[in-house]
Coordinates of C-alpha atoms (C1' of nucleotides) in Angstrom, one line a residue:
Chain C
X24 CA -183.7 25.6 1.0
X25 CA -185.9 24.1 3.7
X26 CA -184.6 20.6 3.5
X27 CA -186.4 17.5 2.4
X28 CA -189.5 18.0 0.3
X29 CA -191.1 14.7 -0.3
X30 CA -194.1 13.6 -2.3
X31 CA -196.1 13.6 0.8
X32 CA -195.0 17.0 2.2
X33 CA -195.6 18.5 -1.3
X34 CA -199.1 17.4 -1.8
X35 CA -200.8 19.5 0.8
X36 CA -199.1 22.6 -0.4
X37 CA -200.0 22.0 -4.0
X38 CA -203.6 21.2 -2.8
X39 CA -203.8 24.5 -1.0
X40 CA -202.7 26.4 -4.2
X41 CA -205.1 24.5 -6.3
X42 CA -208.0 25.3 -4.0
X43 CA -207.2 28.8 -4.3
X44 CA -206.4 29.2 -8.0
X45 CA -208.2 26.5 -9.7
X46 CA -207.2 23.1 -11.2
X47 CA -207.6 23.5 -14.9
X48 CA -205.5 26.5 -15.3
X49 CA -202.9 25.4 -12.9
X50 CA -199.5 24.9 -14.6
X51 CA -196.3 23.5 -13.3
X52 CA -194.1 26.5 -12.6
X53 CA -196.7 28.6 -10.4
X54 CA -197.4 25.3 -8.5
X55 CA -193.8 24.7 -7.8
X56 CA -193.4 28.2 -6.6
X57 CA -196.3 27.7 -4.3
X58 CA -194.8 24.5 -2.9
X59 CA -191.3 26.2 -2.7
X60 CA -189.8 23.9 -5.4
X61 CA -189.2 23.8 -9.2
X62 CA -191.1 22.4 -12.0
X63 CA -188.3 20.1 -12.4
X64 CA -188.9 18.6 -9.0
X65 CA -192.7 18.2 -9.5
X66 CA -192.0 16.1 -12.6
X67 CA -189.4 14.2 -10.7
X68 CA -191.7 13.4 -7.9
X69 CA -194.9 12.8 -9.9
X70 CA -193.6 11.6 -13.2
X71 CA -195.7 14.0 -15.2
X72 CA -198.4 16.6 -14.9
X73 CA -201.1 14.0 -15.1
X74 CA -199.5 12.0 -12.3
X75 CA -199.5 15.1 -10.2
X76 CA -203.1 15.9 -10.9
X77 CA -204.0 12.3 -10.0
X78 CA -202.3 12.6 -6.7
X79 CA -203.9 15.9 -5.9
X80 CA -207.5 14.6 -6.8
X81 CA -207.0 11.8 -4.5
X82 CA -205.8 14.0 -1.6
X83 CA -208.5 16.6 -2.2
X84 CA -211.3 13.9 -2.2
X85 CA -210.1 12.8 1.3
X86 CA -209.9 16.4 2.4
X87 CA -213.5 16.8 1.3
X88 CA -214.7 13.7 3.0
X89 CA -213.0 14.9 6.2
X90 CA -214.5 18.4 5.9
X91 CA -218.0 16.8 5.5
X92 CA -217.6 14.5 8.5
X93 CA -216.5 17.3 10.8
X94 CA -219.0 19.9 9.6
X95 CA -222.1 17.9 9.9
X96 CA -224.1 16.8 13.0
X97 CA -223.9 13.2 13.6
X98 CA -227.5 12.3 14.1
X99 CA -230.4 11.7 11.5
X100 CA -232.3 14.6 10.2
X101 CA -236.0 15.4 10.6
X102 CA -237.0 15.1 6.9
X103 CA -235.9 15.1 3.3
X104 CA -236.4 18.8 3.0
X105 CA -234.5 19.3 6.3
X106 CA -231.6 17.3 4.8
X107 CA -231.4 19.4 1.7
X108 CA -231.6 22.6 3.7
X109 CA -228.9 21.5 6.2
X110 CA -226.5 20.4 3.6
X111 CA -227.0 23.6 1.5
X112 CA -226.5 25.8 4.6
X113 CA -223.3 24.2 5.6
X114 CA -221.8 24.0 2.1
X115 CA -222.7 27.6 1.6
X116 CA -220.1 28.5 4.3
X117 CA -217.2 30.4 2.8
X118 CA -214.8 27.6 3.8
X119 CA -216.4 25.3 1.2
X120 CA -216.2 27.9 -1.7
X121 CA -212.8 26.7 -3.0
X122 CA -214.0 23.2 -3.1
X123 CA -216.8 24.1 -5.3
X124 CA -214.7 26.1 -7.6
X125 CA -212.7 23.1 -7.9
X126 CA -215.7 20.9 -8.3
X127 CA -217.0 22.7 -11.4
X128 CA -213.5 22.5 -12.9
X129 CA -213.7 18.8 -12.4
X130 CA -217.3 18.4 -13.8
X131 CA -216.2 20.3 -16.9
X132 CA -213.3 18.0 -17.4
X133 CA -215.7 15.1 -17.1
X134 CA -217.9 16.4 -19.7
X135 CA -214.8 16.9 -21.8
X136 CA -214.1 13.2 -21.5
X137 CA -211.2 13.1 -18.9
X138 CA -211.2 9.7 -17.4
X139 CA -209.3 10.7 -14.3
X140 CA -211.8 13.4 -13.5
X141 CA -214.6 11.0 -14.2
X142 CA -213.4 8.4 -11.7
X143 CA -212.7 11.0 -8.9
X144 CA -216.1 12.7 -9.5
X145 CA -218.1 9.5 -9.5
X146 CA -216.4 8.4 -6.4
X147 CA -217.1 11.6 -4.6
X148 CA -220.9 11.4 -5.6
X149 CA -221.2 7.9 -4.3
X150 CA -219.5 9.0 -1.0
X151 CA -222.2 11.8 -0.8
X152 CA -225.0 9.5 -1.5
X153 CA -223.8 7.2 1.1
X154 CA -223.6 10.0 3.7
X155 CA -227.2 11.2 2.8
X156 CA -228.5 7.7 3.1
X157 CA -227.1 7.5 6.5
X158 CA -228.5 10.8 7.7
X159 CA -232.1 10.5 6.3
X160 CA -235.0 9.8 8.5
X161 CA -235.0 6.1 9.4
X162 CA -238.8 5.9 8.8
X163 CA -238.7 7.0 5.2
X164 CA -241.0 4.8 3.0
X165 CA -238.3 4.5 0.4
X166 CA -234.9 5.4 1.7
X167 CA -232.9 4.6 -1.3
X168 CA -235.0 6.6 -3.7
X169 CA -235.2 9.4 -1.2
X170 CA -231.5 9.6 -0.9
X171 CA -231.0 9.8 -4.7
X172 CA -233.8 12.5 -4.9
X173 CA -232.2 14.5 -2.2
X174 CA -228.7 14.3 -3.7
X175 CA -230.0 15.4 -7.1
X176 CA -231.8 18.3 -5.5
X177 CA -228.7 19.3 -3.7
X178 CA -226.4 19.2 -6.7
X179 CA -229.0 21.0 -8.9
X180 CA -229.1 23.7 -6.1
X181 CA -225.3 24.0 -6.0
X182 CA -225.0 24.5 -9.8
X183 CA -227.7 27.1 -9.8
X184 CA -225.9 28.8 -6.9
X185 CA -222.7 28.8 -9.0
X186 CA -224.4 30.7 -11.8
X187 CA -225.9 33.1 -9.4
X188 CA -229.4 31.7 -9.2
X189 CA -229.4 30.4 -5.7
X190 CA -232.8 31.8 -5.1
X191 CA -234.4 29.3 -7.6
X192 CA -233.9 26.1 -5.7
X193 CA -234.4 27.9 -2.4
X194 CA -238.0 28.8 -3.7
X195 CA -238.5 25.3 -5.1
X196 CA -238.1 23.7 -1.8
X197 CA -241.7 24.5 -0.7
X198 CA -242.9 22.5 -3.5
X199 CA -241.2 19.3 -2.1
X200 CA -243.1 17.1 0.0
X201 CA -241.7 17.1 3.7
Chain W
X28 CA -210.0 32.7 -49.2
X29 CA -213.8 32.6 -50.1
X30 CA -214.1 36.4 -50.2
X31 CA -215.8 38.5 -47.5
X32 CA -215.9 37.1 -44.0
X33 CA -217.8 39.4 -41.9
X34 CA -218.3 39.1 -38.1
X35 CA -221.8 37.6 -38.7
X36 CA -220.6 35.0 -41.2
X37 CA -217.6 34.1 -38.8
X38 CA -219.6 33.5 -35.7
X39 CA -221.6 30.3 -36.7
X40 CA -218.3 28.8 -37.9
X41 CA -216.5 29.5 -34.8
X42 CA -219.6 28.4 -32.6
X43 CA -219.5 25.1 -34.4
X44 CA -215.9 24.7 -33.6
X45 CA -216.4 25.7 -30.0
X46 CA -219.3 23.1 -29.6
X47 CA -217.1 20.5 -30.9
X48 CA -213.8 21.3 -29.1
X49 CA -214.8 23.2 -25.9
X50 CA -214.7 26.8 -25.0
X51 CA -212.1 27.2 -22.3
X52 CA -209.4 25.6 -24.2
X53 CA -210.2 27.2 -27.5
X54 CA -207.4 29.4 -28.7
X55 CA -207.4 32.0 -31.6
X56 CA -205.4 30.0 -34.2
X57 CA -207.2 26.9 -34.3
X58 CA -210.5 28.9 -34.3
X59 CA -209.3 30.8 -37.1
X60 CA -208.3 27.8 -39.1
X61 CA -211.9 26.2 -38.4
X62 CA -213.4 29.5 -39.8
X63 CA -211.1 29.8 -42.7
X64 CA -209.3 33.0 -41.6
X65 CA -206.3 33.9 -39.4
X66 CA -206.0 34.9 -35.8
X67 CA -205.1 38.4 -37.0
X68 CA -208.7 38.6 -38.5
X69 CA -210.4 37.4 -35.4
X70 CA -208.7 40.1 -33.3
X71 CA -209.6 42.6 -36.0
X72 CA -213.3 41.7 -36.0
X73 CA -213.8 41.1 -32.3
X74 CA -211.3 43.4 -30.8
X75 CA -209.8 40.8 -28.4
X76 CA -210.4 37.2 -27.5
X77 CA -212.7 38.3 -24.8
X78 CA -214.8 40.2 -27.3
X79 CA -215.0 37.0 -29.4
X80 CA -216.0 34.7 -26.5
X81 CA -218.8 37.4 -25.6
X82 CA -220.1 37.2 -29.2
X83 CA -219.9 33.4 -29.2
X84 CA -221.8 33.1 -25.9
X85 CA -224.5 35.4 -27.2
X86 CA -224.9 33.5 -30.2
X87 CA -224.9 30.1 -28.6
X88 CA -227.5 31.2 -26.0
X89 CA -229.8 32.0 -29.0
X90 CA -228.8 28.6 -30.7
X91 CA -229.8 26.7 -27.4
X92 CA -233.1 28.5 -27.1
X93 CA -234.0 27.8 -30.6
X94 CA -233.0 24.1 -30.1
X95 CA -235.2 23.9 -27.1
X96 CA -238.2 25.4 -28.8
X97 CA -238.0 22.9 -31.8
X98 CA -237.2 19.9 -29.9
X99 CA -240.0 20.1 -27.2
X100 CA -243.7 19.4 -27.7
X101 CA -245.8 22.6 -27.5
X102 CA -248.5 21.5 -25.0
X103 CA -248.4 21.1 -21.3
X104 CA -247.2 18.0 -19.6
X105 CA -249.1 15.7 -17.3
X106 CA -247.1 16.1 -14.1
X107 CA -244.0 17.6 -12.5
X108 CA -242.3 14.2 -12.8
X109 CA -243.4 14.0 -16.3
X110 CA -241.9 17.3 -17.1
X111 CA -238.5 16.2 -15.6
X112 CA -238.5 12.9 -17.5
X113 CA -239.4 14.6 -20.9
X114 CA -236.8 17.2 -20.6
X115 CA -234.1 14.6 -19.5
X116 CA -235.0 12.3 -22.4
X117 CA -234.7 15.0 -25.0
X118 CA -231.5 16.6 -23.7
X119 CA -230.0 13.1 -23.5
X120 CA -230.1 13.0 -27.3
X121 CA -226.6 13.0 -28.9
X122 CA -227.3 16.3 -30.6
X123 CA -227.5 18.1 -27.2
X124 CA -224.2 16.7 -25.8
X125 CA -222.1 19.5 -27.3
X126 CA -224.1 22.0 -25.6
X127 CA -223.6 20.4 -22.2
X128 CA -219.9 20.0 -22.7
X129 CA -219.9 23.8 -23.2
X130 CA -222.3 24.3 -20.4
X131 CA -220.1 22.8 -17.9
X132 CA -217.2 25.0 -19.2
X133 CA -219.4 28.0 -18.5
X134 CA -220.4 26.8 -15.0
X135 CA -216.8 26.3 -14.1
X136 CA -216.0 29.8 -15.4
X137 CA -218.8 31.2 -13.2
X138 CA -217.4 29.5 -10.2
X139 CA -214.1 31.1 -11.0
X140 CA -215.7 34.5 -11.0
X141 CA -216.0 35.2 -14.8
X142 CA -218.7 37.9 -15.1
X143 CA -219.5 37.3 -18.8
X144 CA -220.0 33.7 -18.1
X145 CA -222.3 34.5 -15.1
X146 CA -224.4 36.8 -17.1
X147 CA -224.8 34.4 -19.9
X148 CA -225.5 31.3 -17.7
X149 CA -227.9 33.1 -15.4
X150 CA -230.0 34.3 -18.5
X151 CA -230.0 30.8 -19.8
X152 CA -231.3 29.5 -16.5
X153 CA -234.0 32.2 -16.4
X154 CA -235.1 31.2 -19.9
X155 CA -235.3 27.5 -19.0
X156 CA -237.2 28.4 -15.8
X157 CA -239.7 30.3 -18.0
X158 CA -240.0 27.5 -20.4
X159 CA -240.7 25.0 -17.5
X160 CA -243.4 27.2 -15.9
X161 CA -245.1 27.4 -19.3
X162 CA -245.2 23.7 -19.7
X163 CA -246.1 22.4 -16.3
X164 CA -249.6 21.3 -15.7
X165 CA -252.1 24.4 -15.3
X166 CA -253.6 22.9 -12.2
X167 CA -250.6 22.6 -10.0
X168 CA -251.2 24.0 -6.6
X169 CA -247.9 26.1 -6.6
X170 CA -246.8 26.5 -10.2
X171 CA -244.0 28.9 -9.3
X172 CA -242.4 26.7 -6.7
X173 CA -243.0 23.6 -8.7
X174 CA -241.2 25.1 -11.7
X175 CA -238.3 25.9 -9.6
X176 CA -238.1 22.5 -8.0
X177 CA -238.3 20.7 -11.4
X178 CA -235.5 23.0 -12.8
X179 CA -233.3 22.2 -9.8
X180 CA -234.1 18.5 -10.1
X181 CA -233.2 18.7 -13.9
X182 CA -229.9 20.5 -13.4
X183 CA -228.9 18.3 -10.6
X184 CA -229.8 15.2 -12.9
X185 CA -227.6 16.7 -15.7
X186 CA -224.6 17.2 -13.5
X187 CA -224.8 13.7 -12.2
X188 CA -225.2 12.5 -15.8
X189 CA -222.0 14.4 -16.7
X190 CA -220.1 12.7 -14.0
X191 CA -221.3 9.2 -15.1
X192 CA -223.9 8.8 -12.4
X193 CA -227.0 9.3 -14.5
X194 CA -228.7 6.4 -12.7
X195 CA -228.9 8.3 -9.3
X196 CA -231.4 10.9 -10.5
X197 CA -233.3 8.2 -12.5
X198 CA -233.7 6.2 -9.3
X199 CA -234.6 9.2 -7.2
X200 CA -237.6 10.2 -9.4
X201 CA -239.8 7.5 -7.8
X202 CA -239.5 9.4 -4.4
X203 CA -241.0 12.5 -6.0
X204 CA -244.8 13.3 -5.6
X205 CA -246.3 12.9 -9.0
Chain I
dA3 C1' -209.4 61.1 -59.7
dG4 C1' -208.1 61.3 -55.0
dC5 C1' -208.7 60.2 -50.2
dT6 C1' -210.4 58.0 -46.5
dT7 C1' -212.1 54.1 -44.2
dT8 C1' -212.5 49.0 -44.0
dA9 C1' -210.6 44.7 -44.6
dT10 C1' -206.8 41.3 -45.1
dG11 C1' -202.1 39.0 -45.3
dT12 C1' -197.2 38.2 -43.4
dA13 C1' -193.9 38.3 -39.7
dG14 C1' -192.9 38.5 -35.5
dC15 C1' -192.6 39.5 -30.3
dA16 C1' -192.6 38.3 -25.4
dG17 C1' -193.9 35.0 -22.6
dG18 C1' -195.8 30.7 -20.8
dC19 C1' -196.2 25.6 -21.4
dG20 C1' -194.7 20.6 -20.4
dC21 C1' -190.6 18.3 -20.3
dT22 C1' -185.7 16.7 -20.8
dA23 C1' -180.4 16.6 -20.7
dC24 C1' -176.7 17.0 -18.0
dA25 C1' -174.3 17.7 -14.0
dA26 C1' -173.8 18.1 -9.3
dT27 C1' -174.7 17.1 -4.6
dA28 C1' -176.3 14.4 -0.4
dG29 C1' -176.9 10.5 2.0
dC30 C1' -176.8 5.6 2.6
dC31 C1' -174.8 0.7 2.4
dT32 C1' -170.6 -2.1 2.7
Chain L
dA18 C1' -163.2 5.3 2.2
dG19 C1' -165.6 4.0 -1.9
dG20 C1' -169.4 3.4 -4.7
dC21 C1' -174.3 3.7 -5.6
dT22 C1' -178.6 5.7 -5.6
dA23 C1' -181.8 9.2 -4.6
dT24 C1' -182.5 13.8 -4.9
dT25 C1' -181.9 18.6 -6.6
dG26 C1' -180.3 22.8 -9.7
dT27 C1' -179.5 25.0 -14.2
dA28 C1' -180.4 25.5 -18.9
dG29 C1' -182.9 25.1 -22.5
dC30 C1' -185.8 23.0 -26.3
dG31 C1' -189.9 23.2 -29.2
dC32 C1' -194.3 24.6 -29.1
dC33 C1' -198.3 27.4 -28.4
dT34 C1' -200.4 31.7 -26.6
dG35 C1' -202.7 36.4 -27.3
dC36 C1' -201.5 40.3 -29.6
dT37 C1' -199.1 43.9 -32.6
dA38 C1' -196.5 46.3 -36.6
dC39 C1' -196.5 47.1 -41.0
dA40 C1' -197.6 46.8 -45.7
dT41 C1' -201.3 46.1 -48.9
dA42 C1' -205.6 45.9 -51.2
dA43 C1' -210.6 46.9 -51.9
dA44 C1' -214.4 49.8 -51.5
dG45 C1' -216.9 53.7 -51.0
dC46 C1' -217.5 59.0 -50.9
dT47 C1' -216.8 63.8 -52.7

DNA sequence: AGCTTTATGTAGCAGGCGCTACAATAGCCT
DNA sequence: AGGCTATTGTAGCGCCTGCTACATAAAGCT
């Protein structure tokens, strides 16, 4: 076929397929076809399906972090509410939708007790918390608590968005102190 | 083998199994065994697996509403923050855990575009929003917005709880006006 | 009584699943 | 050149999936 397909060249192709078709329902043969290989080769390179998923989660977390850094303005934001609104505005872009489809798969896996998913999801939340802390106004009376409040609000908004009730968090923002 | 198993007698048994083992990965034969019948009978009574899932979602939504009404104090609550804390305290009880495992399955289905899941999840959120509106302090300056803020905060907290970061929303509460 | 509708069991189909066995190739090291 | 190791292909195993065919029994209804 197209020459050498190593672990490293495979992962981005697999990740693209997973972003488009979901993670929980992804099975070896369609994945292999999407990457131009066989299920046999995926097992060979990653040992097992669990190994493949672990590699994918790691890669996708890096991808998400990179997308975050490039999509957001570098400076600090005017207020807590401003922070929430900016994050929601940018993650509402179509380019982020596949990430969220994947994200809710991962959360469901966490709730079902999947350890690998728990580790990956927790790390991503920590990352996001750090990003928010770095972008909130410097004069906030309690920056640590504010960042946690903002993160919770953002995640709640994204869940409600996912179930078609994005208007609820939007209307709730006016009840939040600046 | 215990005589007549109608649609109505089947649904609670199936719901119990789904609450324990998840909805997305539930398949006909284990479900049938849990309900003391065969996959053939499930198809007969519900037409297809989709029909079965629809019936289960409807039943489980009613079940959740009932659990909500019995578990919560009837009166109003002292403050927005109080409302969040009380809801989180009660839904953190072990008895509610199976509901949440199911819930995140449903949210993942919504994000994947499943219409039946979207309808059920949206209805449940509307229900919860109504409950919050009825329990918030009567003297809130903007009750509608406050209820939406509180709901968003609660749902964000529950997602973070699901991925093992329950400490984040907890610490964020102190940044919320009373 | 006869007949139609409803309910239930047994067997099986076609296909997808993760994974393995075995053999062959390809490329490097000496 | 010869051998060793890393890689790749083909076939298939055993299991599970939703669902169907067909026969059977029970339960009204006339």
